[in-house]
């Protein structure tokens, strides 16, 4: 298996050419077929490097359709179990996904502008709220720490006040998990 995943890494590091989308598709099929396999750390590293090389080759392309093969690969990689990619690798994939979809450029917009598309938001339970950080628990049990500077300050103040009052607060985050778009308490939203 190690030879196979190493070959994916070698293929991915070649300069981008017309065969690149086919190579990405082969890697996607390989990941899907072998998602139950328990990859060694070395094999995971080869697979991660292959995804990284494809991302790097597509990240700065101006045309969104040209970035699509790499985006689909990253989306598939995010869906893989932790026996294929580690938590830290998946966190990196989330950053790359945000860059490929352009959602990282949305951080300067108002929360109302970001809230327009519900496909770009995800809700998480707030587990801690400090002066500089809001911590949320994902559905997988991971903790997401958000620097409050990336979110609207009046929204953060209201969220922190509700949390400090002992209320159960659920925050809606952008797809890159970098900013709070809105929050709700006991069915009410803000």
Short mmCIF file of C-alpha atoms in Angstrom, two decimals:
data_model
loop_
_atom_site.label_atom_id
_atom_site.label_comp_id
_atom_site.label_asym_id
_atom_site.label_seq_id
_atom_site.Cartn_x
_atom_site.Cartn_y
_atom_site.Cartn_z
CA UNK A 1 0.00 0.00 0.00
CA UNK A 2 2.87 2.37 0.79
CA UNK A 3 4.20 2.15 -2.78
CA UNK A 4 0.76 3.06 -4.12
CA UNK A 5 0.29 6.12 -1.90
CA UNK A 6 3.87 7.21 -2.56
CA UNK A 7 3.12 7.09 -6.29
CA UNK A 8 0.13 9.40 -5.74
CA UNK A 9 2.49 11.83 -4.01
CA UNK A 10 5.04 11.67 -6.85
CA UNK A 11 2.33 12.13 -9.50
CA UNK A 12 0.88 15.12 -7.66
CA UNK A 13 4.23 16.90 -7.51
CA UNK A 14 4.64 17.04 -11.28
CA UNK A 15 3.78 20.36 -12.92
CA UNK A 16 0.10 20.86 -13.68
CA UNK A 17 -0.86 19.53 -17.12
CA UNK A 18 -4.00 18.31 -18.91
CA UNK A 19 -3.70 14.92 -17.13
CA UNK A 20 -3.87 16.49 -13.66
CA UNK A 21 -7.70 16.31 -13.32
CA UNK A 22 -7.53 12.59 -14.16
CA UNK A 23 -4.83 12.07 -11.52
CA UNK A 24 -6.98 13.88 -8.98
CA UNK A 25 -9.97 11.72 -9.91
CA UNK A 26 -7.86 8.55 -9.49
CA UNK A 27 -6.76 9.74 -6.04
CA UNK A 28 -10.36 10.52 -5.07
CA UNK A 29 -11.48 7.01 -6.14
CA UNK A 30 -8.56 5.46 -4.27
CA UNK A 31 -9.50 7.32 -1.09
CA UNK A 32 -13.14 6.29 -1.40
CA UNK A 33 -12.33 2.61 -2.03
CA UNK A 34 -9.78 2.45 0.79
CA UNK A 35 -11.45 4.57 3.44
CA UNK A 36 -11.79 1.55 5.74
CA UNK A 37 -8.07 0.75 5.47
CA UNK A 38 -5.94 1.76 8.46
CA UNK A 39 -3.11 3.77 6.89
CA UNK A 40 0.23 4.06 8.69
CA UNK A 41 1.54 7.51 9.62
CA UNK A 42 3.94 7.34 6.67
CA UNK A 43 1.13 6.45 4.26
CA UNK A 44 -1.03 9.25 5.70
CA UNK A 45 1.86 11.62 5.15
CA UNK A 46 2.18 10.57 1.49
CA UNK A 47 -1.55 11.03 0.93
CA UNK A 48 -1.53 14.42 2.66
CA UNK A 49 1.43 15.54 0.52
CA UNK A 50 -0.43 14.48 -2.62
CA UNK A 51 -3.50 16.50 -1.63
CA UNK A 52 -1.24 19.43 -0.69
CA UNK A 53 0.50 19.38 -4.07
CA UNK A 54 -2.81 19.36 -5.95
CA UNK A 55 -4.10 22.18 -3.76
CA UNK A 56 -0.95 24.26 -4.37
CA UNK A 57 -1.23 23.77 -8.12
CA UNK A 58 -4.86 24.96 -8.15
CA UNK A 59 -5.13 27.47 -5.29
CA UNK A 60 -4.15 30.58 -7.22
CA UNK A 61 -5.95 29.85 -10.47
CA UNK A 62 -8.28 32.73 -11.32
CA UNK A 63 -11.07 30.58 -12.76
CA UNK A 64 -13.26 28.82 -10.18
CA UNK A 65 -13.97 25.94 -12.57
CA UNK A 66 -10.21 25.33 -12.90
CA UNK A 67 -9.98 25.02 -9.10
CA UNK A 68 -12.90 22.57 -8.98
CA UNK A 69 -10.89 19.29 -9.16
CA UNK A 70 -8.74 20.29 -6.17
CA UNK A 71 -11.80 21.53 -4.27
CA UNK A 72 -13.59 18.21 -4.80
CA UNK A 73 -10.46 16.34 -3.64
CA UNK A 74 -10.29 18.41 -0.46
CA UNK A 75 -14.01 17.92 0.20
CA UNK A 76 -13.53 14.16 -0.15
CA UNK A 77 -10.47 14.26 2.12
CA UNK A 78 -12.50 16.03 4.80
CA UNK A 79 -15.09 13.24 4.69
CA UNK A 80 -12.51 10.50 5.22
CA UNK A 81 -12.30 8.76 8.60
CA UNK A 82 -9.43 9.55 10.94
CA UNK A 83 -7.66 6.34 9.89
CA UNK A 84 -7.00 8.07 6.55
CA UNK A 85 -6.31 11.67 7.60
CA UNK A 86 -5.53 13.01 11.08
CA UNK A 87 -7.33 15.83 12.87
CA UNK A 88 -4.50 18.28 12.21
CA UNK A 89 -4.49 17.36 8.53
CA UNK A 90 -8.24 17.93 8.36
CA UNK A 91 -7.84 21.34 10.00
CA UNK A 92 -5.40 22.23 7.23
CA UNK A 93 -7.89 20.94 4.66
CA UNK A 94 -10.54 23.25 6.14
CA UNK A 95 -8.25 26.25 5.61
CA UNK A 96 -7.54 25.19 2.05
CA UNK A 97 -11.24 24.64 1.41
CA UNK A 98 -11.96 28.18 2.62
CA UNK A 99 -9.31 29.57 0.28
CA UNK A 100 -10.55 27.61 -2.75
CA UNK A 101 -14.17 28.59 -2.15
CA UNK A 102 -13.25 32.21 -1.46
CA UNK A 103 -14.93 32.20 1.96
CA UNK A 104 -11.75 33.43 3.67
CA UNK A 105 -12.15 36.70 1.75
CA UNK A 106 -15.61 37.13 3.29
CA UNK A 107 -14.26 37.79 6.79
CA UNK A 108 -14.25 41.55 6.26
CA UNK A 109 -17.96 41.60 5.46
CA UNK A 110 -20.66 42.31 7.98
CA UNK A 111 -22.32 39.38 9.74
CA UNK A 112 -25.54 40.12 7.88
CA UNK A 113 -23.77 39.73 4.52
CA UNK A 114 -22.28 36.43 5.62
CA UNK A 115 -25.60 35.21 6.95
CA UNK A 116 -27.21 35.48 3.52
CA UNK A 117 -26.07 32.00 2.54
CA UNK A 118 -26.96 29.27 5.01
CA UNK A 119 -24.73 26.86 3.05
CA UNK A 120 -21.71 28.77 4.34
CA UNK A 121 -22.58 28.53 8.01
CA UNK A 122 -22.42 25.82 10.63
CA UNK A 123 -23.84 25.86 14.16
CA UNK A 124 -21.82 24.84 17.20
CA UNK A 125 -22.41 24.89 20.96
CA UNK A 126 -20.49 27.66 22.74
CA UNK A 127 -18.50 26.16 25.63
CA UNK A 128 -16.44 29.19 26.71
CA UNK A 129 -16.46 32.94 26.10
CA UNK A 130 -13.57 35.14 27.21
CA UNK A 131 -12.53 38.68 26.35
CA UNK A 132 -10.43 37.54 23.38
CA UNK A 133 -11.73 34.09 22.47
CA UNK A 134 -14.97 32.18 21.91
CA UNK A 135 -14.68 28.38 22.10
CA UNK A 136 -17.22 26.11 20.43
CA UNK A 137 -17.70 22.34 20.39
CA UNK A 138 -18.14 20.69 16.98
CA UNK A 139 -20.40 17.71 16.34
CA UNK A 140 -17.27 15.52 16.33
CA UNK A 141 -16.26 16.72 19.80
CA UNK A 142 -13.44 18.94 18.59
CA UNK A 143 -13.00 22.42 20.04
CA UNK A 144 -12.91 25.42 17.71
CA UNK A 145 -11.35 28.57 19.18
CA UNK A 146 -12.31 31.84 17.50
CA UNK A 147 -10.45 35.10 17.93
CA UNK A 148 -13.24 37.62 18.58
CA UNK A 149 -11.50 40.25 16.41
CA UNK A 150 -12.73 38.40 13.31
CA UNK A 151 -16.38 38.89 14.30
CA UNK A 152 -18.62 41.92 14.76
CA UNK A 153 -17.92 43.30 18.24
CA UNK A 154 -21.55 44.10 19.13
CA UNK A 155 -22.51 40.52 18.22
CA UNK A 156 -19.66 39.14 20.34
CA UNK A 157 -20.72 41.32 23.29
CA UNK A 158 -24.32 40.05 23.10
CA UNK A 159 -23.16 36.44 22.78
CA UNK A 160 -20.78 36.81 25.74
CA UNK A 161 -23.54 38.41 27.85
CA UNK A 162 -25.94 35.54 27.10
CA UNK A 163 -23.24 32.97 27.87
CA UNK A 164 -22.29 34.75 31.12
CA UNK A 165 -25.97 34.65 32.14
CA UNK A 166 -25.75 30.85 32.01
CA UNK A 167 -27.83 30.43 28.86
CA UNK A 168 -27.15 27.71 26.31
CA UNK A 169 -25.69 29.55 23.32
CA UNK A 170 -25.35 28.12 19.82
CA UNK A 171 -23.15 30.12 17.45
CA UNK A 172 -23.36 30.08 13.66
CA UNK A 173 -19.85 30.13 12.21
CA UNK A 174 -18.71 30.72 8.67
CA UNK A 175 -17.54 27.66 6.72
CA UNK A 176 -13.90 28.36 7.52
CA UNK A 177 -14.71 28.47 11.27
CA UNK A 178 -13.09 31.88 11.56
CA UNK A 179 -15.95 34.22 12.45
CA UNK A 180 -19.29 34.24 14.22
CA UNK A 181 -22.12 35.12 11.86
CA UNK A 182 -24.96 34.96 14.40
CA UNK A 183 -26.06 33.11 17.53
CA UNK A 184 -29.23 31.83 19.16
CA UNK A 185 -30.41 31.25 22.70
CA UNK A 186 -33.42 29.07 23.54
CA UNK A 187 -34.88 29.33 20.06
CA UNK A 188 -34.31 33.08 19.73
CA UNK A 189 -31.63 34.30 17.34
CA UNK A 190 -29.49 37.41 17.21
#
